[in-house]
Amino acid sequence: METFEQHYLSLQQTLKEYMPDMDMTVIDQAVEYAREKHKDQKRKDGSPYIIHPLAVAEIVVEMGLDTDAILGALLHDCIEDTDASYDDIAKKFGPVTAELVEGVTKLTRANFSSSEEQQMENLRKMFMAMSKDIRVVLIKIADRLHNMRTMQYQSPTKQISKCRETMDIYAPLAHRLGMQKMKWELEDSSLRYLDPAGYNDIMAYQKAHKEQDEAFMRSIQEKITNRLEEMGIHNKTYGRIKHVYSIYRKMNAQDKSLEELYDIYAFRVVVDTIPDCYNVLGHIHDLFNLVPGRFKDYISTPKPNMYQSLHTTVIGSQGIPFEVQIRTWEMHETAEYGIAAHWKYKQGSGTGNEKDFEWVRRLLESQQDTDAEDYVNSLKIDMFDDEVFVFTPKGKIVSLPAGSTPIDFAYAIHSGVGNSLTGAKVNARIVNIDATLQNGDIVEIITSKSAKGPSRDWLNICKSNQARTKIKQWFKKEKREENILHGKTSFEAEMKRLLLPLPGSMDGELEQNLLKKLAFDSWDDMYAAIGYGGMTATKAVGRIRDDVNRAVKAQNVDKSNQNPLRTPEPAPVKNRHAVNGVIVEDIDSCMIKFSKCCTPVPGDAIIGFITKGFGVSIHRADCPNTIGAHDPSQAARWVRVRWDNVAEQPFETTLELDCITRDGLLLDLATVMTTARARVREISGKDLPDGHSIFTVRFEVKNVAELEGIRNKLLNVRDVLGSRRGQN
Ligand code: MN
């Protein structure tokens, strides 16, 4: 049985090795505190519980994390499993440590197992989103690693579920964070329980071939080191068999037996400088025969998780192919520990949170082959701000827009659930149905057969389009009478506002024509549509007002013809009505479109041009295409226009950016747009022959102030040189 003393000694030694200047007092305090808190608890194998946090802390030290993280690891189960509180830990060990412990606790409480493949990416995202601080993720990975190392004491059911979770969540996260060593161990130890036969086959085969393999690797290693020493290149060279799970995967993917599988040896040459890397590559290709098409230069083009190395595959004299990876010590460190290596380089330089973020951002950039949306979503922890991940009571994960409420949740489950919602519980506590859901919440909807259905207020409370659509559908179906009443009221109000006659008071034939134009069979049908929100009253009136006006005018002319003494009434419409947020002076109602060349938005000085057949086209006053306004023959077609101040709808606009061509620029721009919460319609780039590129960003804004804010953010992106409104 393992003892406290063994593990404590081991932690001390590791600390001495990795952090020789470490002040042990605070570590000892945390060890004592945790030991006292866990004193009545035992591990499954009967050993004292404290050895678990000690072992986790030791892994965290090996990762190279800082003191806060080590304290966090020592205390990581205190809030969950003992009577220790956040405040208690904050008082004794500082708020940063307390935050870390609380973060780990949240992850421990959440259930990350799911059998559905499409839930995996959501689970990983939620894991990151809930963590907030990347050190929480790292402590949790260390926690899982130690649990995997002691998995033999768990029940078979628990083994399978924990190992699945490790394969689905922890190993991919370790990979994305660039921590190869952790990833391999997590994968191999999971495989051992998930497919014991497959795992044991490989292990037995390797055991049987151990001598043969070692002799082979020794001969290659000697050949390489001899040559490099001859050339005076300082190096550390060693061979290894690829890890069990990667062999297992190869066997299954290529449908080959162990005997048929080659390419299981990998050699690593670690040198001091980058020029040495390329020198070594030359010598390797001189010593062995190159396998064409297998050379990869991840030094000049690092992998998205910051991995750097030269890879080549060659064939030795025995005819066995093997891979050689060549890298510097620093690259080696990054390859083994990924993001955690950052704390090693940073030591002594204080904590620069901003720089941490940049590092996290780059590290989390997922592979090139995932689609762009996914890529942007996985950039960094606060990129998940626009999404919230919550659970059903059965542990199914549901992703909703940030700010969502139990109403959104209910409709995401099923419209039947939403329509019979009477209340909600979050984490077993009754909440208001407009409560804002947080990551990791367990949400339970209280329903009743006698529920009266959604209320119209819900349309303003819910955040998801899904909920809104389903609520509208309900009103459309269930509440025709009520909808007609609502719709009629708002339609008539709009007609009255514009001094137009109401349906029922107009000529019968005219009304039939109007209904035809509106594409409804009866006024009630149209009222119902307005009532449930399928159409707005403004839109309906906008569609028929010209016809009604014309008819009213014709009638007036008729009347004045019949009675010449009667003074004609003044034209009823005085209020120029905004169309698409623009008021055209002197023209009452006409089609409005915004020119593509300069894409004006509210706040810009604008001018209108009467096109042939397409209404008035709006340009910015400084658009080069408005030069024609000074041409006398065209002058009549230019009209004065102004923005309608009340308009709040979004306007599409375009920015062109002059940039220096580089990899990842598109994604950096996309990131800025996402963090600025801009509604992007399109981002595209084209490379120019001179090493420059032009990116076109099409997006929606409310006004010129918002546009300028976004423009400034884009101009702050590295390698963006300038910007232009509109599109040439
Ligand atoms: Mn633990």
XYZ file of C-alpha atoms and ligand atoms in Angstrom:
729
model
C 0.000 0.000 0.000
C 1.205 3.455 -0.829
C 1.879 5.796 2.054
C 1.728 9.512 2.650
C 5.465 9.629 3.362
C 6.424 8.021 0.034
C 4.368 10.494 -1.963
C 5.356 13.512 0.067
C 9.042 12.679 -0.336
C 8.562 12.126 -4.022
C 6.825 15.517 -4.382
C 9.630 17.239 -2.497
C 12.264 15.686 -4.747
C 10.416 16.621 -7.915
C 10.007 20.171 -6.630
C 13.712 20.359 -5.887
C 14.495 19.207 -9.399
C 12.023 21.453 -11.255
C 11.816 24.474 -8.961
C 14.991 24.634 -6.862
C 14.178 28.120 -5.531
C 10.735 27.119 -4.344
C 9.696 28.274 -0.885
C 8.517 25.055 0.737
C 6.665 26.718 3.619
C 3.495 27.432 1.691
C 3.586 23.997 0.025
C 3.892 22.348 3.429
C 0.974 24.401 4.706
C -1.199 23.261 1.830
C -0.132 19.632 2.257
C -0.972 19.802 5.961
C -4.291 21.492 5.287
C -5.336 18.917 2.673
C -4.132 16.050 4.819
C -6.170 17.271 7.756
C -9.289 17.815 5.618
C -9.081 14.406 3.920
C -7.960 12.585 7.055
C -10.998 10.313 7.296
C -11.067 9.420 3.613
C -9.472 6.470 1.854
C -8.651 5.681 -1.767
C -10.250 2.603 -3.316
C -7.100 0.559 -2.575
C -7.287 1.478 1.106
C -4.429 3.996 1.088
C -4.958 7.447 2.656
C -6.741 9.896 0.343
C -4.007 12.542 0.612
C -1.711 10.583 -1.698
C -4.001 11.483 -4.609
C -3.620 15.274 -4.313
C 0.102 14.778 -3.639
C 0.461 12.759 -6.843
C -1.590 15.267 -8.843
C 0.566 18.107 -7.518
C 3.662 16.204 -8.563
C 2.347 15.862 -12.134
C 1.576 19.590 -12.130
C 5.169 20.286 -11.028
C 6.439 18.093 -13.864
C 4.284 20.048 -16.280
C 6.188 23.101 -15.070
C 3.230 25.093 -13.737
C 3.512 27.852 -11.138
C 3.023 27.898 -7.354
C -0.671 28.801 -7.533
C -1.311 25.776 -9.712
C 0.655 23.477 -7.402
C -1.361 24.710 -4.424
C -4.508 24.322 -6.505
C -3.560 20.715 -7.255
C -2.886 19.932 -3.585
C -6.269 21.361 -2.600
C -8.201 20.346 -5.718
C -10.626 17.928 -3.987
C -11.078 19.947 -0.783
C -14.198 21.870 -1.767
C -15.821 18.833 -3.404
C -15.033 16.171 -0.818
C -14.499 17.964 2.515
C -16.032 20.768 4.532
C -13.503 23.301 3.211
C -15.054 26.351 1.537
C -13.907 28.771 -1.124
C -13.545 31.540 1.463
C -11.558 29.323 3.748
C -9.052 28.514 0.996
C -8.974 32.107 -0.233
C -8.122 33.313 3.267
C -5.339 30.794 3.791
C -3.859 30.501 0.293
C -5.078 33.525 -1.630
C -7.932 34.111 -4.080
C -6.059 32.794 -7.142
C -5.614 29.373 -5.591
C -9.208 29.390 -4.395
C -10.408 30.225 -7.925
C -8.400 27.341 -9.330
C -9.821 24.903 -6.775
C -13.320 26.101 -7.453
C -12.782 25.773 -11.192
C -11.618 22.174 -10.795
C -14.609 21.479 -8.532
C -17.012 22.707 -11.205
C -15.462 20.372 -13.744
C -15.609 17.495 -11.269
C -19.310 18.070 -10.701
C -20.170 18.235 -14.379
C -20.733 15.007 -16.198
C -18.669 14.792 -19.348
C -19.671 11.352 -20.483
C -21.900 11.026 -23.483
C -22.554 8.267 -25.902
C -23.421 10.525 -28.784
C -20.620 11.247 -31.179
C -21.886 14.703 -32.138
C -21.870 15.742 -28.492
C -18.121 15.311 -28.116
C -17.019 18.603 -29.583
C -19.657 20.373 -27.494
C -18.436 18.600 -24.395
C -14.853 19.648 -25.062
C -15.973 23.210 -25.681
C -17.975 23.231 -22.486
C -15.029 21.848 -20.587
C -12.927 24.761 -21.794
C -15.681 27.306 -21.323
C -16.277 26.254 -17.747
C -12.610 26.424 -16.904
C -11.988 30.125 -17.537
C -8.335 29.751 -16.459
C -6.233 27.376 -18.535
C -4.486 26.165 -15.361
C -7.805 24.659 -14.244
C -7.789 22.498 -17.371
C -4.203 21.463 -16.722
C -4.849 20.519 -13.080
C -7.898 18.563 -14.192
C -5.826 16.711 -16.804
C -3.222 15.900 -14.113
C -6.055 14.714 -11.840
C -7.358 12.433 -14.581
C -3.862 11.135 -15.336
C -3.379 10.014 -11.754
C -6.831 8.447 -11.684
C -5.939 6.546 -14.865
C -2.745 5.310 -13.221
C -4.774 3.866 -10.345
C -7.723 2.651 -12.428
C -7.209 -1.011 -11.489
C -8.971 -0.437 -8.159
C -12.201 0.753 -9.757
C -15.188 -1.410 -10.658
C -15.335 -2.623 -14.276
C -18.306 -0.354 -15.071
C -16.510 2.673 -13.693
C -13.348 1.707 -15.576
C -15.186 1.639 -18.902
C -17.015 4.925 -18.366
C -13.920 6.783 -17.082
C -11.762 5.446 -19.912
C -14.337 6.419 -22.551
C -14.436 9.890 -21.081
C -10.647 10.045 -21.086
C -10.548 9.023 -24.760
C -13.326 11.438 -25.727
C -12.462 14.501 -23.685
C -9.107 14.467 -21.932
C -6.828 12.978 -24.599
C -8.126 15.299 -27.372
C -7.760 18.290 -25.045
C -4.204 17.296 -24.134
C -3.530 17.029 -27.857
C -5.019 20.418 -28.605
C -2.949 21.919 -25.822
C 0.125 20.346 -27.397
C 0.859 17.989 -24.497
C 1.939 14.868 -26.381
C 3.342 13.025 -23.408
C 0.118 13.325 -21.421
C -1.963 12.491 -24.454
C -0.073 9.256 -25.075
C -0.317 8.088 -21.511
C -4.032 8.917 -21.350
C -4.680 7.014 -24.571
C -2.629 3.955 -23.698
C -4.060 3.596 -20.214
C -7.618 3.970 -21.574
C -7.080 1.384 -24.287
C -5.960 -1.064 -21.631
C -9.504 -1.144 -20.241
C -11.494 -0.432 -23.382
C -9.949 -3.238 -25.447
C -7.876 -5.362 -23.078
C -7.337 -8.092 -25.704
C -6.094 -5.636 -28.322
C -3.899 -3.879 -25.775
C -2.411 -7.124 -24.469
C -1.693 -8.432 -27.995
C 0.445 -5.397 -28.731
C 2.158 -5.509 -25.350
C 2.911 -9.247 -25.727
C 4.238 -8.755 -29.224
C 6.476 -5.928 -28.097
C 7.723 -7.984 -25.178
C 8.558 -10.904 -27.463
C 10.425 -8.628 -29.868
C 12.034 -6.487 -27.224
C 15.605 -7.641 -27.777
C 15.297 -7.516 -31.525
C 13.751 -4.034 -31.403
C 16.325 -2.739 -28.985
C 19.213 -4.079 -31.041
C 17.768 -2.427 -34.127
C 17.242 0.890 -32.402
C 20.712 0.772 -30.859
C 22.355 0.237 -34.214
C 20.520 3.135 -35.821
C 21.132 5.391 -32.850
C 24.851 4.631 -32.922
C 25.062 5.289 -36.613
C 23.449 8.693 -36.162
C 25.399 9.783 -33.067
C 28.713 8.669 -34.537
C 28.186 10.780 -37.602
C 26.961 13.820 -35.639
C 29.825 13.651 -33.177
C 32.245 13.384 -36.055
C 30.750 16.605 -37.408
C 30.871 18.250 -33.979
C 27.093 18.625 -33.636
C 26.068 18.428 -29.999
C 22.988 16.165 -29.833
C 20.838 13.789 -27.854
C 19.547 10.956 -30.024
C 17.278 8.143 -28.989
C 14.856 5.666 -30.470
C 11.479 4.552 -29.296
C 8.584 2.405 -30.357
C 5.515 4.447 -31.114
C 2.960 4.408 -28.304
C 0.535 1.512 -28.031
C -2.609 3.349 -29.019
C -1.023 4.802 -32.162
C 0.024 1.282 -33.228
C -3.460 0.035 -32.399
C -5.020 2.743 -34.510
C -2.666 2.057 -37.418
C -3.532 -1.651 -37.303
C -7.222 -0.900 -37.452
C -7.028 1.875 -39.998
C -4.787 -0.101 -42.368
C -6.396 -3.424 -41.445
C -3.003 -5.004 -40.840
C -1.632 -7.422 -38.303
C 1.223 -6.451 -36.021
C 3.695 -8.375 -38.189
C 2.622 -6.509 -41.299
C 2.839 -3.132 -39.665
C 6.068 -1.289 -40.276
C 6.821 2.289 -39.425
C 6.529 1.727 -35.681
C 9.994 3.066 -34.822
C 10.641 6.713 -34.224
C 13.959 8.387 -33.541
C 14.462 11.744 -32.068
C 17.464 13.980 -32.478
C 17.495 16.953 -30.121
C 20.074 19.663 -30.871
C 20.936 23.174 -29.727
C 20.023 25.401 -32.653
C 17.708 25.567 -35.655
C 20.602 25.531 -38.181
C 21.758 22.322 -36.487
C 18.314 20.815 -37.179
C 18.746 21.312 -40.913
C 22.360 20.092 -40.788
C 21.250 16.926 -39.043
C 18.550 16.432 -41.656
C 21.218 16.501 -44.370
C 23.279 13.878 -42.546
C 20.258 11.615 -42.001
C 19.464 11.715 -45.710
C 23.099 10.957 -46.450
C 23.228 7.983 -44.053
C 19.932 6.330 -45.029
C 17.632 6.059 -48.028
C 14.906 8.602 -48.101
C 11.251 7.514 -48.396
C 9.896 10.119 -50.815
C 6.962 12.292 -49.856
C 7.373 11.847 -46.122
C 9.498 14.900 -45.305
C 7.680 17.571 -43.292
C 9.082 20.881 -42.099
C 7.130 21.866 -39.006
C 9.894 24.292 -38.033
C 9.122 26.829 -40.727
C 5.408 25.960 -40.518
C 4.549 24.974 -36.940
C 1.461 22.880 -36.298
C -1.489 24.815 -34.901
C -0.736 23.506 -31.419
C 2.761 25.062 -31.695
C 4.487 21.770 -32.369
C 7.782 22.255 -34.217
C 10.151 19.630 -35.628
C 11.546 18.301 -38.883
C 10.063 14.904 -39.787
C 11.509 12.518 -42.304
C 11.092 8.819 -42.960
C 14.084 6.801 -44.150
C 15.042 3.144 -44.646
C 18.031 1.602 -42.892
C 20.275 -1.157 -44.133
C 17.891 -3.820 -42.786
C 15.155 -2.523 -45.063
C 13.061 -1.308 -42.132
C 11.592 2.170 -42.460
C 11.641 4.509 -39.485
C 10.777 8.096 -38.738
C 13.304 10.668 -37.521
C 12.155 13.821 -35.720
C 14.692 16.602 -35.418
C 14.169 19.538 -33.066
C 15.805 21.943 -30.635
C 15.533 21.610 -26.860
C 12.980 24.346 -26.673
C 10.844 22.703 -29.366
C 11.222 19.454 -27.488
C 9.911 21.000 -24.316
C 6.939 22.483 -26.160
C 6.226 19.149 -27.859
C 6.214 17.273 -24.564
C 4.423 19.749 -22.352
C 2.631 21.994 -24.817
C 0.971 24.961 -23.255
C 2.393 24.100 -19.851
C 5.924 24.718 -21.168
C 4.923 28.355 -21.241
C 5.163 28.659 -17.464
C 8.716 27.376 -17.626
C 9.860 30.134 -19.967
C 7.883 32.704 -18.097
C 9.273 32.104 -14.645
C 10.640 35.211 -13.011
C 8.974 37.518 -15.517
C 5.803 37.961 -13.478
C 2.357 37.066 -14.688
C 1.390 38.826 -17.886
C -2.188 37.837 -18.418
C -2.407 39.433 -21.825
C 0.525 37.436 -23.097
C -0.893 34.267 -21.597
C -3.953 34.816 -23.648
C -2.089 35.246 -26.874
C -0.292 32.008 -26.164
C -3.512 30.195 -25.367
C -5.105 31.575 -28.466
C -2.353 30.308 -30.711
C -2.229 26.967 -28.973
C -5.899 26.329 -29.197
C -6.026 27.006 -32.895
C -7.275 23.721 -34.155
C -6.117 21.838 -37.213
C -6.226 23.388 -40.655
C -8.702 20.813 -41.869
C -11.511 21.697 -39.499
C -13.951 24.181 -40.944
C -13.562 27.848 -40.312
C -16.440 28.248 -37.920
C -15.179 25.477 -35.731
C -11.748 26.984 -35.850
C -12.912 30.346 -34.649
C -14.980 28.710 -31.931
C -12.037 26.862 -30.509
C -9.606 29.780 -30.434
C -9.667 30.688 -26.814
C -11.628 30.325 -23.702
C -13.538 33.575 -23.931
C -14.489 32.744 -27.493
C -17.266 30.675 -26.025
C -18.932 33.797 -24.698
C -21.694 33.578 -27.255
C -22.695 30.064 -26.275
C -23.794 28.434 -23.059
C -23.738 24.682 -22.424
C -26.208 23.132 -20.013
C -27.439 19.670 -19.130
C -30.740 17.873 -19.052
C -31.368 15.977 -15.792
C -30.268 12.847 -17.678
C -26.931 14.443 -18.577
C -27.562 15.245 -22.229
C -25.792 18.431 -23.171
C -27.678 21.276 -24.810
C -25.936 24.227 -26.404
C -27.830 27.523 -26.438
C -27.040 31.147 -27.277
C -25.483 33.016 -24.345
C -28.094 34.614 -22.116
C -30.612 31.855 -22.789
C -33.379 31.143 -20.305
C -35.325 28.032 -19.244
C -37.780 28.939 -22.024
C -35.058 28.522 -24.649
C -33.983 25.298 -23.018
C -37.528 23.907 -22.988
C -38.050 24.626 -26.688
C -34.632 23.161 -27.507
C -35.800 19.891 -25.948
C -39.144 19.777 -27.731
C -41.866 22.247 -28.632
C -44.278 20.165 -26.569
C -42.120 20.756 -23.511
C -41.973 24.480 -24.199
C -45.701 24.806 -24.763
C -46.570 23.069 -21.503
C -43.891 24.813 -19.425
C -45.085 26.139 -16.092
C -41.792 26.536 -14.243
C -38.150 25.483 -14.095
C -35.487 24.205 -11.764
C -31.812 24.969 -12.182
C -29.460 22.759 -10.195
C -32.503 21.434 -8.315
C -33.650 24.899 -7.253
C -36.817 26.611 -8.521
C -35.988 29.638 -10.679
C -37.927 32.192 -12.697
C -38.462 31.225 -16.300
C -36.488 34.286 -17.380
C -33.409 33.287 -15.332
C -30.131 33.385 -17.261
C -28.560 29.944 -17.642
C -24.888 29.392 -16.829
C -22.415 26.871 -18.210
C -22.834 23.473 -16.608
C -26.267 24.164 -15.113
C -28.573 21.179 -14.854
C -31.939 22.395 -16.067
C -35.232 20.703 -15.396
C -38.483 21.938 -16.917
C -41.670 21.672 -14.929
C -44.590 21.009 -17.240
C -48.292 20.630 -16.768
C -50.991 19.201 -19.021
C -53.247 22.073 -18.041
C -50.640 24.716 -18.949
C -52.136 27.561 -20.969
C -49.291 27.605 -23.466
C -46.653 30.279 -24.042
C -47.323 33.897 -23.264
C -46.528 36.662 -25.731
C -43.952 38.055 -23.287
C -41.865 34.984 -23.873
C -41.027 36.290 -27.331
C -39.134 39.106 -25.619
C -37.559 36.909 -22.961
C -36.153 34.064 -25.043
C -32.795 34.363 -26.797
C -32.842 31.580 -29.373
C -34.496 31.788 -32.756
C -35.620 28.245 -32.279
C -37.734 29.160 -29.255
C -39.064 32.277 -30.919
C -40.114 30.389 -34.046
C -41.802 27.669 -32.064
C -43.662 30.159 -29.889
C -44.883 31.993 -32.984
C -45.994 28.713 -34.491
C -48.010 27.989 -31.407
C -49.775 31.309 -31.572
C -50.432 30.798 -35.233
C -52.145 27.489 -34.594
C -53.764 27.861 -31.222
C -54.898 31.418 -31.019
C -56.436 32.450 -34.299
C -59.186 34.547 -32.715
C -56.773 36.330 -30.454
C -54.280 36.806 -33.290
C -56.917 38.377 -35.493
C -57.740 40.825 -32.746
C -54.092 41.690 -32.087
C -53.276 41.911 -35.772
C -56.301 44.054 -36.557
C -55.448 46.520 -33.808
C -51.881 47.053 -34.925
C -52.748 47.123 -38.639
C -55.478 49.709 -38.137
C -53.233 51.811 -35.918
C -50.642 51.926 -38.681
C -53.242 52.820 -41.331
C -54.620 55.604 -39.125
C -51.150 56.952 -38.471
C -50.762 57.426 -42.223
C -54.305 58.823 -42.513
C -55.404 55.969 -44.753
C -58.934 54.574 -44.815
C -59.550 51.281 -43.036
C -60.595 48.003 -44.636
C -64.357 47.813 -44.902
C -64.595 51.540 -45.724
C -62.978 51.250 -49.153
C -64.344 50.232 -52.498
C -64.954 46.456 -52.665
C -62.930 45.923 -55.832
C -60.034 47.952 -54.446
C -59.999 45.857 -51.277
C -59.893 42.650 -53.323
C -56.911 44.002 -55.251
C -55.175 44.997 -52.048
C -55.653 41.522 -50.583
C -54.273 40.014 -53.769
C -51.229 42.239 -53.474
C -50.783 41.144 -49.869
C -51.262 37.490 -50.859
C -54.067 36.799 -48.394
C -57.581 35.530 -49.017
C -59.229 37.653 -46.359
C -58.441 40.504 -44.009
C -58.812 38.103 -41.089
C -56.121 35.864 -42.535
C -53.797 38.830 -42.746
C -54.666 40.001 -39.232
C -53.937 36.510 -37.948
C -50.520 36.535 -39.642
C -49.688 39.905 -38.079
C -51.030 38.686 -34.741
C -48.755 35.696 -34.467
C -45.748 37.625 -35.720
C -45.460 36.152 -39.221
C -45.623 39.651 -40.721
C -45.411 43.151 -39.283
C -48.199 45.679 -39.603
C -45.721 48.220 -41.003
C -44.742 45.861 -43.760
C -48.329 45.034 -44.653
C -49.300 48.707 -44.809
C -46.123 49.565 -46.718
C -47.118 47.117 -49.391
C -50.513 48.668 -50.130
C -50.232 52.332 -49.173
C -49.350 53.563 -52.679
C -52.376 51.867 -54.152
C -54.630 53.181 -51.425
C -53.249 56.707 -51.815
C -53.749 56.627 -55.539
C -57.317 55.435 -55.092
C -58.017 58.121 -52.515
C -56.619 60.789 -54.832
C -58.650 59.521 -57.797
C -61.745 59.607 -55.636
C -61.014 63.175 -54.617
C -60.566 64.179 -58.237
C -63.888 62.504 -59.020
C -65.568 64.341 -56.227
C -64.140 67.712 -57.233
C -65.272 67.074 -60.811
C -68.759 66.457 -59.595
C -68.748 69.594 -57.519
C -66.393 72.221 -58.960
C -67.123 74.606 -56.114
C -65.704 72.342 -53.539
C -62.127 73.016 -52.542
C -60.070 69.892 -52.819
C -58.877 68.551 -49.524
C -55.146 68.805 -48.924
C -53.173 65.658 -49.717
C -53.381 63.577 -46.583
C -49.838 62.349 -46.307
C -47.370 64.844 -44.921
C -45.037 62.657 -42.971
C -42.363 61.424 -45.283
C -42.118 57.806 -44.396
C -38.773 56.127 -44.082
C -38.109 53.141 -46.301
C -35.236 50.943 -45.175
C -34.312 53.650 -42.707
C -33.937 56.377 -45.342
C -36.207 59.310 -46.077
C -36.152 60.571 -49.642
C -37.071 64.217 -49.817
C -39.757 65.116 -52.325
C -40.564 61.524 -53.106
C -43.116 59.989 -50.880
C -42.524 56.310 -51.212
C -40.146 54.497 -53.427
C -37.828 51.578 -53.561
C -34.572 52.148 -51.765
C -31.387 50.237 -52.284
C -27.925 50.813 -50.916
C -25.126 51.013 -53.424
C -22.555 48.257 -53.346
C -19.700 50.617 -54.193
C -19.704 52.522 -50.906
C -22.199 50.665 -48.649
C -23.445 53.622 -46.577
C -24.636 53.210 -43.003
C -26.497 55.636 -40.682
C -24.250 58.529 -39.770
C -22.687 58.776 -43.207
C -23.540 61.808 -45.334
C -25.652 60.391 -48.161
C -27.200 61.272 -51.483
C -29.730 59.411 -53.653
C -29.757 58.612 -57.347
C -32.974 57.783 -59.159
C -32.224 54.667 -61.146
C -34.152 53.433 -64.126
C -36.602 50.986 -62.685
C -34.922 50.170 -59.369
C -35.995 53.055 -57.199
C -33.479 55.286 -55.478
C -29.968 54.082 -54.928
C -28.217 55.544 -51.880
C -24.537 56.519 -52.047
C -22.214 58.100 -49.569
C -21.722 61.754 -50.419
C -17.995 61.154 -50.872
C -18.424 58.104 -53.102
C -16.466 58.511 -56.366
C -19.592 57.430 -58.254
C -21.406 60.596 -57.166
C -19.234 62.756 -59.418
C -22.116 62.487 -61.882
C -24.162 64.635 -59.518
C -22.333 67.668 -60.925
C -23.189 66.760 -64.498
C -26.107 69.036 -65.460
C -27.728 66.433 -67.701
C -27.908 64.046 -64.773
C -28.600 66.585 -62.050
C -32.341 65.920 -61.961
C -31.762 62.326 -61.056
C -29.822 63.141 -57.880
C -32.076 63.696 -54.900
C -31.589 64.750 -51.334
C -31.989 61.958 -48.807
C -31.501 61.649 -45.083
C -31.416 58.961 -42.450
C -34.498 58.277 -40.432
C -33.334 58.614 -36.839
C -35.724 56.067 -35.463
C -34.453 53.306 -37.680
C -32.697 50.600 -35.701
C -32.330 47.917 -38.310
C -28.883 46.615 -39.308
C -27.174 47.833 -42.464
C -24.840 45.806 -44.538
C -21.498 47.390 -45.250
C -18.154 46.397 -46.664
C -14.570 47.114 -45.689
C -11.582 46.314 -47.835
C -8.330 45.726 -45.984
C -4.846 46.031 -47.435
C -2.667 43.439 -45.787
C 0.676 41.740 -45.951
C 0.050 38.123 -46.943
C 0.528 35.638 -44.160
C -0.889 32.357 -42.863
C -3.589 32.695 -40.271
C -4.481 36.292 -41.131
C -7.985 35.371 -42.233
C -8.552 33.655 -38.942
C -7.194 36.573 -36.961
C -9.638 38.838 -38.786
C -12.463 36.401 -38.162
C -11.539 36.365 -34.495
C -11.689 40.140 -34.238
C -15.085 40.141 -35.910
C -16.344 37.479 -33.554
C -15.073 39.207 -30.426
C -16.549 42.479 -31.648
C -19.845 40.602 -32.000
C -20.137 41.840 -35.540
C -22.666 40.102 -37.711
C -20.386 38.904 -40.471
C -21.842 37.965 -43.821
C -18.627 37.173 -45.645
C -14.882 37.365 -45.265
C -12.730 36.617 -48.248
C -9.203 37.368 -49.321
C -7.227 37.460 -52.505
C -3.473 37.467 -52.787
C -1.743 40.029 -54.957
C 1.500 39.143 -56.754
C 3.572 41.581 -54.619
C 3.177 39.765 -51.286
C 0.135 41.819 -50.352
C -3.435 40.675 -50.137
C -6.820 42.329 -50.075
C -9.426 41.066 -47.674
C -13.068 41.952 -48.108
C -15.233 41.880 -45.009
C -18.981 42.209 -45.460
C -20.940 42.654 -42.253
C -23.875 44.395 -40.600
C -23.814 47.446 -38.361
C -26.362 49.830 -36.897
C -24.458 52.987 -37.633
C -21.186 54.575 -38.573
C -19.938 54.644 -34.963
C -20.155 50.879 -34.695
C -18.524 50.566 -38.088
C -15.587 52.763 -37.042
C -15.150 50.781 -33.818
C -14.833 47.575 -35.784
C -12.604 49.188 -38.364
C -10.174 50.282 -35.627
C -10.056 46.769 -34.198
C -9.308 45.334 -37.636
C -6.552 47.890 -38.188
C -4.931 46.684 -34.960
C -4.479 43.183 -36.363
C -0.874 42.457 -37.244
C -0.053 42.928 -40.964
C -3.191 44.913 -41.717
C -1.902 48.086 -43.378
C -5.004 50.050 -44.233
C -8.692 49.970 -44.924
C -11.230 51.291 -47.356
C -15.000 51.561 -47.183
C -16.914 49.699 -49.865
C -15.735 47.521 -52.651
C -14.012 48.366 -55.897
Mn -9.024 14.357 -7.811
